[in-house]
Amino acid sequence: MNAIEVKDLCKEYPGFTLDHVSLTLPSGCILGLVGENGAGKSTMIRLMLGLIRKSGGSISLLGSEAGDANASVRDDIGVVLDNVGLPLRIKTKEVGKIMAKAFSRWDQAAYEGYLQRFRIPQDKRFMEMSNGTKMKLGLAIALSHNAKLLILDEATNGLDPVARDDVNSILMEFTRDENHSILISSHIVGDLEKLCDYIAFLHKGKLLLCEEKDVLASEYVVVRGTKEELNELPSSAVLHKETTPYSAAAIARRDAVPEGMTVSPVSIEELFVSMVKSESYDNTLL
Amino acid sequence: MKALLQKDFYETVTSMRAVFLVILIFTAVSLLTPASSIIIPYLVILPGTTVATILNLEEQNGWMVYAGTLPVRRRTQVMEKYLYGALLVAGGSLLALLIQWTYTFRGQAEFQPAVSFLSYLSIGLMAPALLLPFAYWLGAEKGRYITMFLVIGIVMLVLTQSRDSGTILPASVPVWAVFPACVVIYLVSMFLSMRIYEKKELTR
């Protein structure tokens, strides 16, 4: 079963359109949603959660149609958005009591374990926490009700590198169960590269691609050489080219690179930036 | 529903201590000074407006969006606000009844507990019935202004009409007819708020 199935999803705002986006997240996998500010990542996640209404298309979460009518499916979904909207004066232990009544499979021991792991005191009020600690509390809640799917919108961005590494380990542990899946959006592409099985690039409301990370890594390479050498590459295979007085580099399809040229693996971040900068992506990829 | 009620209880206790303090002072003043009906409308109307204040806080701190990620339908979220509002109004009305009862010892007012209690409930329920649809429709900021004008209007109306009537409804108004009508208005308001909130886009 697929954890998430999105087909032809559309949302129109004045000045922005999420344009017929389709993607699938198989169970047991992690999908990273990459995009610059305003690309539509948060809009897409809010549509999945039924927080805003779609203009068209369909969304299925864990086999059920997403939306307010199927709110019970959210019992199986742990969510952390960019703003963890808990009451400001509430204490950590009170949050646990509320969530125990909200979720049918709330695990108080797991919650307390995460609070300890993230060093969040039980008596701390939400308003007294740093942004990073608020985010950790949101993660502790999302991970403590035996969810099958985690949806994380920029949830690790406010964390320091050590905490982010810890959270990444927790997320890896979470997906060891083949019924568990994660959709995560982030600006920190390096983290997504470590974590994700699938990568989706969103740009100006359009999905540039949604592909297995390993496939992307095998399909594209960084080619380095002189400007003249790079001119030998077929233009249709080149996503992006940058030249300086001292060097030249291009990101291109591996199968189109002539033998003998110097190539190196491409990172997801390099690939994303080159796709966004390239004006030819819609000819070569869509 | 229980989770939301518990959250609102915490929110009320922690965020509205100043309101409780004012109620306590007013109550003490009304018990220690010659009988005055000023505290009664305050106790009856204020609890109902508390749910609108909670809604304002929720919009400011992002709870509305967060609650949208919990396994609770939006209509249940609205229903909880109306239930919580009714419980607060009932509590305020009981306190008001207690204070009015003390007036009888000072021989300054006729005491009709059932009539008084129903009249308190009727007035008290009208505050959230009027405020919540506006708060759900227009949002916290605009809803707050409407709240202010409506509450001032209701208080002025009650104070000018209720003198010497022994209840806070005008003496000519039959409370046995008014109370069911107010309950119906409360329920209609709740269904209206549900419709509004189900269509609302929760973006922040």
Short mmCIF file of C-alpha atoms in Angstrom, two decimals:
data_model
loop_
_atom_site.label_atom_id
_atom_site.label_comp_id
_atom_site.label_asym_id
_atom_site.label_seq_id
_atom_site.Cartn_x
_atom_site.Cartn_y
_atom_site.Cartn_z
CA MET A 1 0.00 0.00 0.00
CA ASN A 2 1.14 3.53 -0.69
CA ALA A 3 1.27 5.85 2.31
CA ILE A 4 0.57 8.89 0.16
CA GLU A 5 -0.96 9.14 -3.30
CA VAL A 6 -1.40 12.59 -4.79
CA LYS A 7 -2.93 12.94 -8.25
CA ASP A 8 -3.26 16.15 -10.27
CA LEU A 9 -3.39 18.24 -7.12
CA CYS A 10 -4.22 21.89 -7.80
CA LYS A 11 -4.59 24.92 -5.60
CA GLU A 12 -5.05 28.44 -6.86
CA TYR A 13 -4.23 31.56 -4.89
CA PRO A 14 -3.89 35.06 -6.29
CA GLY A 15 -0.35 35.07 -7.67
CA PHE A 16 0.36 31.38 -7.01
CA THR A 17 -0.84 28.11 -8.45
CA LEU A 18 0.02 24.61 -7.34
CA ASP A 19 -0.17 23.06 -10.75
CA HIS A 20 -1.36 19.46 -11.22
CA VAL A 21 1.12 17.87 -8.83
CA SER A 22 1.21 14.08 -8.67
CA LEU A 23 3.45 11.99 -6.45
CA THR A 24 3.46 8.72 -4.56
CA LEU A 25 5.14 7.68 -1.33
CA PRO A 26 5.35 3.89 -0.93
CA SER A 27 5.00 2.48 2.60
CA GLY A 28 8.27 2.07 4.43
CA CYS A 29 9.97 4.91 2.58
CA ILE A 30 11.00 8.51 3.20
CA LEU A 31 10.15 11.16 0.64
CA GLY A 32 11.95 14.49 0.79
CA LEU A 33 10.15 17.51 -0.59
CA VAL A 34 12.65 20.10 -1.77
CA GLY A 35 11.85 23.59 -2.95
CA GLU A 36 12.79 27.20 -2.41
CA ASN A 37 10.62 29.58 -0.37
CA GLY A 38 7.20 29.94 -1.95
CA ALA A 39 7.61 26.84 -4.11
CA GLY A 40 4.43 25.31 -2.66
CA LYS A 41 5.78 22.78 -0.15
CA SER A 42 3.72 24.00 2.80
CA THR A 43 0.65 24.50 0.59
CA MET A 44 0.94 20.89 -0.52
CA ILE A 45 1.28 19.60 3.04
CA ARG A 46 -1.66 21.73 4.24
CA LEU A 47 -3.76 20.35 1.39
CA MET A 48 -2.86 16.80 2.43
CA LEU A 49 -3.96 17.54 5.98
CA GLY A 50 -7.20 19.18 4.86
CA LEU A 51 -6.23 22.50 6.43
CA ILE A 52 -6.94 24.22 3.13
CA ARG A 53 -9.23 23.15 0.31
CA LYS A 54 -7.91 21.91 -2.99
CA SER A 55 -9.02 23.38 -6.31
CA GLY A 56 -8.70 20.00 -8.00
CA GLY A 57 -7.16 16.55 -7.89
CA SER A 58 -7.16 13.86 -5.24
CA ILE A 59 -5.15 12.99 -2.13
CA SER A 60 -5.07 9.62 -0.41
CA LEU A 61 -3.35 9.12 2.95
CA LEU A 62 -2.88 5.54 4.21
CA GLY A 63 -5.57 4.38 1.80
CA SER A 64 -8.20 6.93 2.85
CA GLU A 65 -9.21 10.07 1.03
CA ALA A 66 -7.69 13.05 2.82
CA GLY A 67 -9.96 15.70 4.27
CA ASP A 68 -12.00 16.70 7.31
CA ALA A 69 -14.57 13.93 6.73
CA ASN A 70 -11.83 11.33 7.30
CA ALA A 71 -10.30 13.03 10.33
CA SER A 72 -9.91 9.65 12.05
CA VAL A 73 -7.07 8.76 9.66
CA ARG A 74 -5.04 11.46 11.43
CA ASP A 75 -4.88 9.11 14.41
CA ASP A 76 -2.25 7.29 12.30
CA ILE A 77 -0.42 10.43 11.20
CA GLY A 78 2.15 12.37 13.20
CA VAL A 79 2.46 15.96 12.04
CA VAL A 80 5.00 18.67 12.78
CA LEU A 81 4.51 21.94 10.94
CA ASP A 82 6.88 24.90 10.83
CA ASN A 83 4.93 26.43 13.75
CA VAL A 84 4.03 24.08 16.62
CA GLY A 85 0.82 25.80 17.68
CA LEU A 86 0.44 24.75 21.30
CA PRO A 87 -1.05 27.11 23.91
CA LEU A 88 1.71 29.40 25.16
CA ARG A 89 1.26 28.86 28.90
CA ILE A 90 0.76 25.11 28.78
CA LYS A 91 3.33 22.83 30.45
CA THR A 92 4.96 19.85 28.83
CA LYS A 93 3.25 17.36 31.17
CA GLU A 94 -0.15 18.96 30.43
CA VAL A 95 0.50 18.53 26.72
CA GLY A 96 0.89 14.81 27.40
CA LYS A 97 -2.45 14.66 29.22
CA ILE A 98 -4.24 16.42 26.35
CA MET A 99 -2.66 14.26 23.66
CA ALA A 100 -3.49 11.10 25.62
CA LYS A 101 -7.15 12.01 25.13
CA ALA A 102 -6.72 13.10 21.51
CA PHE A 103 -4.95 9.99 20.16
CA SER A 104 -6.32 6.49 20.63
CA ARG A 105 -2.85 4.86 20.79
CA TRP A 106 -1.01 7.47 22.83
CA ASP A 107 2.14 6.05 24.45
CA GLN A 108 2.90 8.09 27.57
CA ALA A 109 6.12 6.16 28.25
CA ALA A 110 7.37 6.92 24.73
CA TYR A 111 6.45 10.60 25.18
CA GLU A 112 8.35 10.84 28.45
CA GLY A 113 11.27 9.02 26.82
CA TYR A 114 11.44 11.56 24.00
CA LEU A 115 11.19 14.44 26.50
CA GLN A 116 14.22 13.00 28.30
CA ARG A 117 16.08 12.38 25.07
CA PHE A 118 15.42 15.95 23.90
CA ARG A 119 16.09 17.34 27.42
CA ILE A 120 12.69 19.04 27.74
CA PRO A 121 11.63 19.44 31.41
CA GLN A 122 8.09 18.29 32.31
CA ASP A 123 7.28 21.59 34.04
CA LYS A 124 8.49 23.87 31.26
CA ARG A 125 5.86 26.14 29.75
CA PHE A 126 5.64 26.27 25.96
CA MET A 127 6.22 30.05 25.93
CA GLU A 128 9.50 29.58 27.83
CA MET A 129 10.97 27.25 25.19
CA SER A 130 13.35 28.19 22.39
CA ASN A 131 12.15 27.62 18.83
CA GLY A 132 14.29 24.51 18.61
CA THR A 133 12.83 23.08 21.82
CA LYS A 134 9.29 23.82 20.61
CA MET A 135 10.08 21.88 17.47
CA LYS A 136 11.47 18.98 19.53
CA LEU A 137 8.28 18.93 21.59
CA GLY A 138 6.26 18.79 18.37
CA LEU A 139 8.40 15.85 17.24
CA ALA A 140 7.97 14.12 20.61
CA ILE A 141 4.18 14.35 20.23
CA ALA A 142 4.25 13.16 16.61
CA LEU A 143 6.40 10.16 17.55
CA SER A 144 4.42 9.14 20.65
CA HIS A 145 1.08 7.97 19.30
CA ASN A 146 2.21 5.03 17.18
CA ALA A 147 1.70 6.84 13.90
CA LYS A 148 2.25 5.03 10.62
CA LEU A 149 3.01 8.17 8.65
CA LEU A 150 4.97 11.25 9.69
CA ILE A 151 4.45 14.53 7.85
CA LEU A 152 7.14 17.03 8.73
CA ASP A 153 7.11 20.54 7.27
CA GLU A 154 10.45 22.26 7.86
CA ALA A 155 10.44 20.49 11.22
CA THR A 156 14.19 20.13 11.60
CA ASN A 157 15.22 23.55 10.32
CA GLY A 158 15.26 25.26 13.72
CA LEU A 159 17.40 22.59 15.36
CA ASP A 160 21.10 22.82 16.04
CA PRO A 161 23.32 20.34 14.10
CA VAL A 162 23.60 17.89 17.04
CA ALA A 163 19.82 17.83 17.64
CA ARG A 164 19.21 17.52 13.90
CA ASP A 165 21.50 14.54 13.73
CA ASP A 166 19.66 12.96 16.67
CA VAL A 167 16.28 13.58 15.01
CA ASN A 168 17.56 12.13 11.73
CA SER A 169 18.57 8.97 13.63
CA ILE A 170 15.10 8.75 15.18
CA LEU A 171 13.49 9.13 11.77
CA MET A 172 15.70 6.38 10.35
CA GLU A 173 14.69 4.13 13.26
CA PHE A 174 11.03 4.97 12.61
CA THR A 175 11.15 3.70 9.03
CA ARG A 176 12.75 0.39 10.00
CA ASP A 177 9.15 -0.78 10.32
CA GLU A 178 8.06 -1.35 6.73
CA ASN A 179 4.59 0.06 7.52
CA HIS A 180 6.07 3.40 8.56
CA SER A 181 6.64 6.24 6.11
CA ILE A 182 7.76 9.85 6.25
CA LEU A 183 7.13 12.90 4.11
CA ILE A 184 9.60 15.61 5.03
CA SER A 185 10.12 19.04 3.55
CA SER A 186 13.23 21.01 4.34
CA HIS A 187 15.58 23.68 3.07
CA ILE A 188 18.48 21.66 4.43
CA VAL A 189 18.92 19.45 1.42
CA GLY A 190 21.99 17.77 2.90
CA ASP A 191 19.82 16.20 5.62
CA LEU A 192 17.25 15.03 3.10
CA GLU A 193 20.02 13.49 1.02
CA LYS A 194 21.08 11.39 4.02
CA LEU A 195 17.54 10.43 5.02
CA CYS A 196 15.39 10.02 1.96
CA ASP A 197 14.64 7.18 -0.41
CA TYR A 198 12.72 9.45 -2.78
CA ILE A 199 13.23 13.09 -3.64
CA ALA A 200 10.64 15.48 -5.10
CA PHE A 201 11.60 18.89 -6.45
CA LEU A 202 8.94 21.57 -6.33
CA HIS A 203 9.48 24.89 -8.09
CA LYS A 204 6.93 27.69 -8.47
CA GLY A 205 4.06 25.31 -7.80
CA LYS A 206 5.21 22.71 -10.31
CA LEU A 207 6.75 19.33 -9.62
CA LEU A 208 10.07 19.20 -11.47
CA LEU A 209 10.58 15.56 -10.62
CA CYS A 210 9.83 12.85 -8.09
CA GLU A 211 12.36 10.07 -8.28
CA GLU A 212 14.30 7.55 -6.23
CA LYS A 213 17.40 9.23 -4.82
CA ASP A 214 19.70 6.48 -6.08
CA VAL A 215 18.29 6.79 -9.59
CA LEU A 216 18.94 10.53 -9.56
CA ALA A 217 22.48 9.94 -8.38
CA SER A 218 23.10 7.45 -11.16
CA GLU A 219 21.45 9.51 -13.92
CA TYR A 220 23.28 12.79 -13.40
CA VAL A 221 26.92 13.74 -12.93
CA VAL A 222 29.04 16.84 -12.52
CA VAL A 223 31.33 17.29 -15.52
CA ARG A 224 34.44 19.42 -15.11
CA GLY A 225 36.79 20.70 -17.79
CA THR A 226 37.53 23.71 -19.92
CA LYS A 227 34.79 25.80 -21.47
CA GLU A 228 35.61 24.29 -24.87
CA GLU A 229 35.41 20.73 -23.52
CA LEU A 230 32.00 21.39 -21.97
CA ASN A 231 30.75 22.79 -25.27
CA GLU A 232 31.12 19.25 -26.66
CA LEU A 233 28.28 18.09 -24.41
CA PRO A 234 24.90 17.81 -26.17
CA SER A 235 22.91 20.85 -25.04
CA SER A 236 19.78 18.74 -24.43
CA ALA A 237 21.70 16.69 -21.82
CA VAL A 238 23.03 19.67 -19.88
CA LEU A 239 20.92 20.89 -16.99
CA HIS A 240 23.14 23.73 -15.96
CA LYS A 241 26.55 25.07 -16.82
CA GLU A 242 28.78 27.47 -14.92
CA THR A 243 32.02 28.91 -16.19
CA THR A 244 34.60 31.09 -14.48
CA PRO A 245 37.90 32.42 -15.86
CA TYR A 246 39.62 29.48 -14.19
CA SER A 247 37.27 26.53 -14.60
CA ALA A 248 34.00 25.27 -16.01
CA ALA A 249 31.50 22.72 -14.69
CA ALA A 250 28.19 21.37 -15.83
CA ILE A 251 25.55 19.04 -14.52
CA ALA A 252 24.51 16.67 -17.24
CA ARG A 253 22.95 13.32 -17.92
CA ARG A 254 25.53 10.61 -17.34
CA ASP A 255 24.66 8.69 -20.52
CA ALA A 256 25.33 11.76 -22.68
CA VAL A 257 28.82 12.49 -21.40
CA PRO A 258 31.55 11.46 -23.88
CA GLU A 259 34.16 9.06 -22.57
CA GLY A 260 37.33 10.59 -21.26
CA MET A 261 35.69 13.61 -19.59
CA THR A 262 36.20 14.13 -15.86
CA VAL A 263 32.99 13.36 -13.99
CA SER A 264 32.06 13.23 -10.29
CA PRO A 265 28.88 12.35 -8.40
CA VAL A 266 26.28 15.08 -8.13
CA SER A 267 24.67 16.00 -4.82
CA ILE A 268 20.93 16.46 -4.52
CA GLU A 269 21.48 20.10 -3.63
CA GLU A 270 23.59 20.70 -6.75
CA LEU A 271 21.00 18.93 -8.85
CA PHE A 272 18.13 20.94 -7.41
CA VAL A 273 19.88 24.28 -7.78
CA SER A 274 20.88 23.50 -11.33
CA MET A 275 17.35 22.44 -12.25
CA VAL A 276 15.85 25.60 -10.82
CA LYS A 277 18.46 27.78 -12.54
CA SER A 278 18.20 25.95 -15.82
CA GLU A 279 15.68 27.32 -18.26
CA SER A 280 15.69 24.07 -20.16
CA TYR A 281 14.40 21.81 -17.40
CA ASP A 282 10.89 21.76 -18.75
CA ASN A 283 12.16 20.55 -22.11
CA THR A 284 14.42 17.89 -20.73
CA LEU A 285 12.53 16.55 -17.76
CA LEU A 286 8.80 17.14 -17.98
CA MET B 1 -13.69 16.35 22.45
CA LYS B 2 -12.29 15.56 25.94
CA ALA B 3 -8.81 16.62 24.80
CA LEU B 4 -10.13 19.95 23.55
CA LEU B 5 -12.11 20.56 26.74
CA GLN B 6 -9.03 19.84 28.82
CA LYS B 7 -6.92 22.15 26.67
CA ASP B 8 -9.47 24.96 27.03
CA PHE B 9 -9.59 24.40 30.78
CA TYR B 10 -5.79 24.77 30.99
CA GLU B 11 -5.96 27.83 28.73
CA THR B 12 -8.65 29.43 30.91
CA VAL B 13 -6.84 28.73 34.17
CA THR B 14 -3.43 29.90 32.96
CA SER B 15 -4.25 32.78 30.63
CA MET B 16 -7.17 34.41 32.40
CA ARG B 17 -6.02 34.73 35.99
CA ALA B 18 -6.61 38.49 35.85
CA VAL B 19 -10.24 37.89 34.87
CA PHE B 20 -10.73 35.52 37.82
CA LEU B 21 -9.14 38.08 40.12
CA VAL B 22 -11.56 40.77 38.92
CA ILE B 23 -14.50 38.39 39.44
CA LEU B 24 -13.27 37.61 42.93
CA ILE B 25 -12.90 41.30 43.83
CA PHE B 26 -16.31 42.21 42.39
CA THR B 27 -17.90 39.28 44.21
CA ALA B 28 -16.29 40.26 47.49
CA VAL B 29 -17.35 43.89 47.02
CA SER B 30 -20.92 42.87 46.23
CA LEU B 31 -21.06 40.68 49.36
CA LEU B 32 -19.59 43.32 51.64
CA THR B 33 -21.50 46.35 50.40
CA PRO B 34 -25.25 47.08 50.17
CA ALA B 35 -26.99 45.00 47.51
CA SER B 36 -26.13 46.05 43.99
CA SER B 37 -26.93 44.32 40.74
CA ILE B 38 -23.76 45.47 38.94
CA ILE B 39 -21.87 42.24 39.56
CA ILE B 40 -24.69 40.00 38.31
CA PRO B 41 -24.52 40.89 34.58
CA TYR B 42 -20.74 40.74 34.83
CA LEU B 43 -20.80 37.19 36.19
CA VAL B 44 -23.39 36.12 33.65
CA ILE B 45 -21.92 37.65 30.50
CA LEU B 46 -18.18 37.41 31.06
CA PRO B 47 -17.92 33.58 31.11
CA GLY B 48 -19.60 33.38 27.70
CA THR B 49 -17.17 35.83 26.18
CA THR B 50 -14.26 33.76 27.51
CA VAL B 51 -14.64 31.23 24.68
CA ALA B 52 -14.25 34.02 22.13
CA THR B 53 -11.10 35.14 23.97
CA ILE B 54 -9.78 31.57 23.86
CA LEU B 55 -10.49 31.51 20.14
CA ASN B 56 -8.46 34.70 19.76
CA LEU B 57 -5.56 33.09 21.61
CA GLU B 58 -5.83 29.98 19.47
CA GLU B 59 -5.60 31.97 16.29
CA GLN B 60 -2.61 33.91 17.58
CA ASN B 61 -0.60 30.91 18.75
CA GLY B 62 -1.47 28.66 15.81
CA TRP B 63 -3.61 26.15 17.72
CA MET B 64 -6.35 26.25 15.07
CA VAL B 65 -3.89 24.84 12.53
CA TYR B 66 -2.44 22.40 15.07
CA ALA B 67 -5.91 21.16 16.04
CA GLY B 68 -6.49 20.57 12.32
CA THR B 69 -3.75 17.93 12.43
CA LEU B 70 -5.42 16.03 15.30
CA PRO B 71 -7.98 13.27 14.68
CA VAL B 72 -10.87 15.58 15.47
CA ARG B 73 -13.35 16.89 12.90
CA ARG B 74 -13.83 20.62 12.62
CA ARG B 75 -17.50 20.37 13.59
CA THR B 76 -16.42 18.62 16.81
CA GLN B 77 -13.97 21.44 17.50
CA VAL B 78 -16.79 23.98 17.14
CA MET B 79 -19.18 21.85 19.21
CA GLU B 80 -16.58 21.72 21.99
CA LYS B 81 -16.34 25.52 22.08
CA TYR B 82 -20.12 25.82 22.48
CA LEU B 83 -20.18 23.10 25.14
CA TYR B 84 -17.35 24.77 27.03
CA GLY B 85 -19.10 28.15 26.67
CA ALA B 86 -22.34 26.69 28.07
CA LEU B 87 -20.45 25.16 31.02
CA LEU B 88 -18.78 28.50 31.80
CA VAL B 89 -22.09 30.36 31.54
CA ALA B 90 -23.72 27.81 33.87
CA GLY B 91 -20.88 28.26 36.38
CA GLY B 92 -21.11 32.07 36.23
CA SER B 93 -24.91 31.90 36.55
CA LEU B 94 -24.64 29.70 39.64
CA LEU B 95 -22.26 32.18 41.25
CA ALA B 96 -24.58 35.04 40.34
CA LEU B 97 -27.48 33.11 41.88
CA LEU B 98 -25.47 32.63 45.05
CA ILE B 99 -24.80 36.34 45.29
CA GLN B 100 -28.42 37.19 44.64
CA TRP B 101 -29.39 34.74 47.39
CA THR B 102 -27.26 36.72 49.84
CA TYR B 103 -29.27 39.84 48.96
CA THR B 104 -32.38 38.22 50.43
CA PHE B 105 -30.73 38.34 53.87
CA ARG B 106 -30.49 42.09 53.41
CA GLY B 107 -34.11 42.23 52.29
CA GLN B 108 -33.39 44.15 49.15
CA ALA B 109 -34.61 41.86 46.44
CA GLU B 110 -37.17 39.20 45.84
CA PHE B 111 -35.46 35.81 45.32
CA GLN B 112 -36.89 33.48 42.68
CA PRO B 113 -34.07 30.98 42.11
CA ALA B 114 -35.48 29.16 39.08
CA VAL B 115 -36.54 32.34 37.30
CA SER B 116 -33.27 34.06 38.09
CA PHE B 117 -31.11 31.12 37.04
CA LEU B 118 -32.93 30.70 33.73
CA SER B 119 -32.74 34.41 33.04
CA TYR B 120 -29.00 34.36 33.77
CA LEU B 121 -28.49 31.39 31.47
CA SER B 122 -30.57 33.05 28.75
CA ILE B 123 -28.52 36.24 28.81
CA GLY B 124 -25.24 34.40 29.31
CA LEU B 125 -25.71 32.07 26.34
CA MET B 126 -26.42 35.00 24.04
CA ALA B 127 -22.87 36.33 24.34
CA PRO B 128 -21.14 33.29 22.75
CA ALA B 129 -24.12 32.74 20.43
CA LEU B 130 -23.53 36.19 18.95
CA LEU B 131 -19.77 36.28 19.16
CA LEU B 132 -18.57 32.90 17.97
CA PRO B 133 -19.95 32.96 14.40
CA PHE B 134 -18.25 36.35 13.90
CA ALA B 135 -15.02 35.04 15.43
CA TYR B 136 -15.04 31.96 13.18
CA TRP B 137 -16.01 34.00 10.14
CA LEU B 138 -13.90 37.13 10.41
CA GLY B 139 -11.06 35.89 12.58
CA ALA B 140 -9.68 36.96 15.91
CA GLU B 141 -8.83 40.59 15.29
CA LYS B 142 -12.10 41.73 13.74
CA GLY B 143 -14.05 39.40 16.00
CA ARG B 144 -12.52 41.14 19.01
CA TYR B 145 -13.94 44.54 17.97
CA ILE B 146 -17.35 43.03 17.37
CA THR B 147 -17.07 41.30 20.74
CA MET B 148 -16.38 44.61 22.44
CA PHE B 149 -19.31 46.44 20.87
CA LEU B 150 -21.75 43.58 21.41
CA VAL B 151 -20.78 43.05 25.04
CA ILE B 152 -21.01 46.75 25.83
CA GLY B 153 -24.40 46.86 24.10
CA ILE B 154 -25.72 43.83 25.99
CA VAL B 155 -24.46 45.12 29.34
CA MET B 156 -25.99 48.56 28.76
CA LEU B 157 -29.28 47.00 27.72
CA VAL B 158 -29.37 44.70 30.71
CA LEU B 159 -28.42 47.42 33.18
CA THR B 160 -31.04 49.83 31.89
CA GLN B 161 -33.80 47.23 31.73
CA SER B 162 -33.19 45.14 34.82
CA ARG B 163 -33.42 47.62 37.68
CA ASP B 164 -35.66 46.40 40.45
CA SER B 165 -36.96 43.47 38.42
CA GLY B 166 -35.25 40.87 40.64
CA THR B 167 -33.79 39.20 37.56
CA ILE B 168 -31.53 40.57 34.85
CA LEU B 169 -34.20 40.26 32.19
CA PRO B 170 -36.78 43.06 31.96
CA ALA B 171 -39.69 42.29 34.29
CA SER B 172 -42.13 42.18 31.37
CA VAL B 173 -40.23 39.38 29.60
CA PRO B 174 -41.53 35.85 30.43
CA VAL B 175 -38.37 33.86 31.23
CA TRP B 176 -40.10 30.51 30.62
CA ALA B 177 -40.51 31.49 26.98
CA VAL B 178 -37.18 33.27 26.64
CA PHE B 179 -34.96 30.44 27.88
CA PRO B 180 -36.02 27.85 25.26
CA ALA B 181 -35.72 30.53 22.57
CA CYS B 182 -32.19 31.33 23.74
CA VAL B 183 -31.25 27.64 23.67
CA VAL B 184 -32.55 27.41 20.11
CA ILE B 185 -30.58 30.52 19.12
CA TYR B 186 -27.49 28.98 20.76
CA LEU B 187 -27.88 25.77 18.74
CA VAL B 188 -28.54 27.67 15.49
CA SER B 189 -25.42 29.73 16.19
CA MET B 190 -23.44 26.51 16.74
CA PHE B 191 -24.55 25.01 13.42
CA LEU B 192 -23.78 28.30 11.67
CA SER B 193 -20.27 28.32 13.18
CA MET B 194 -19.77 24.70 12.11
CA ARG B 195 -20.64 25.58 8.50
CA ILE B 196 -18.34 28.61 8.59
CA TYR B 197 -15.43 26.73 10.17
CA GLU B 198 -15.71 23.71 7.88
CA LYS B 199 -15.11 26.02 4.92
CA LYS B 200 -12.35 28.06 6.54
CA GLU B 201 -8.81 27.89 5.13
CA LEU B 202 -6.39 27.33 8.00
CA THR B 203 -3.17 28.88 6.86
CA ARG B 204 -1.53 30.08 10.09
#
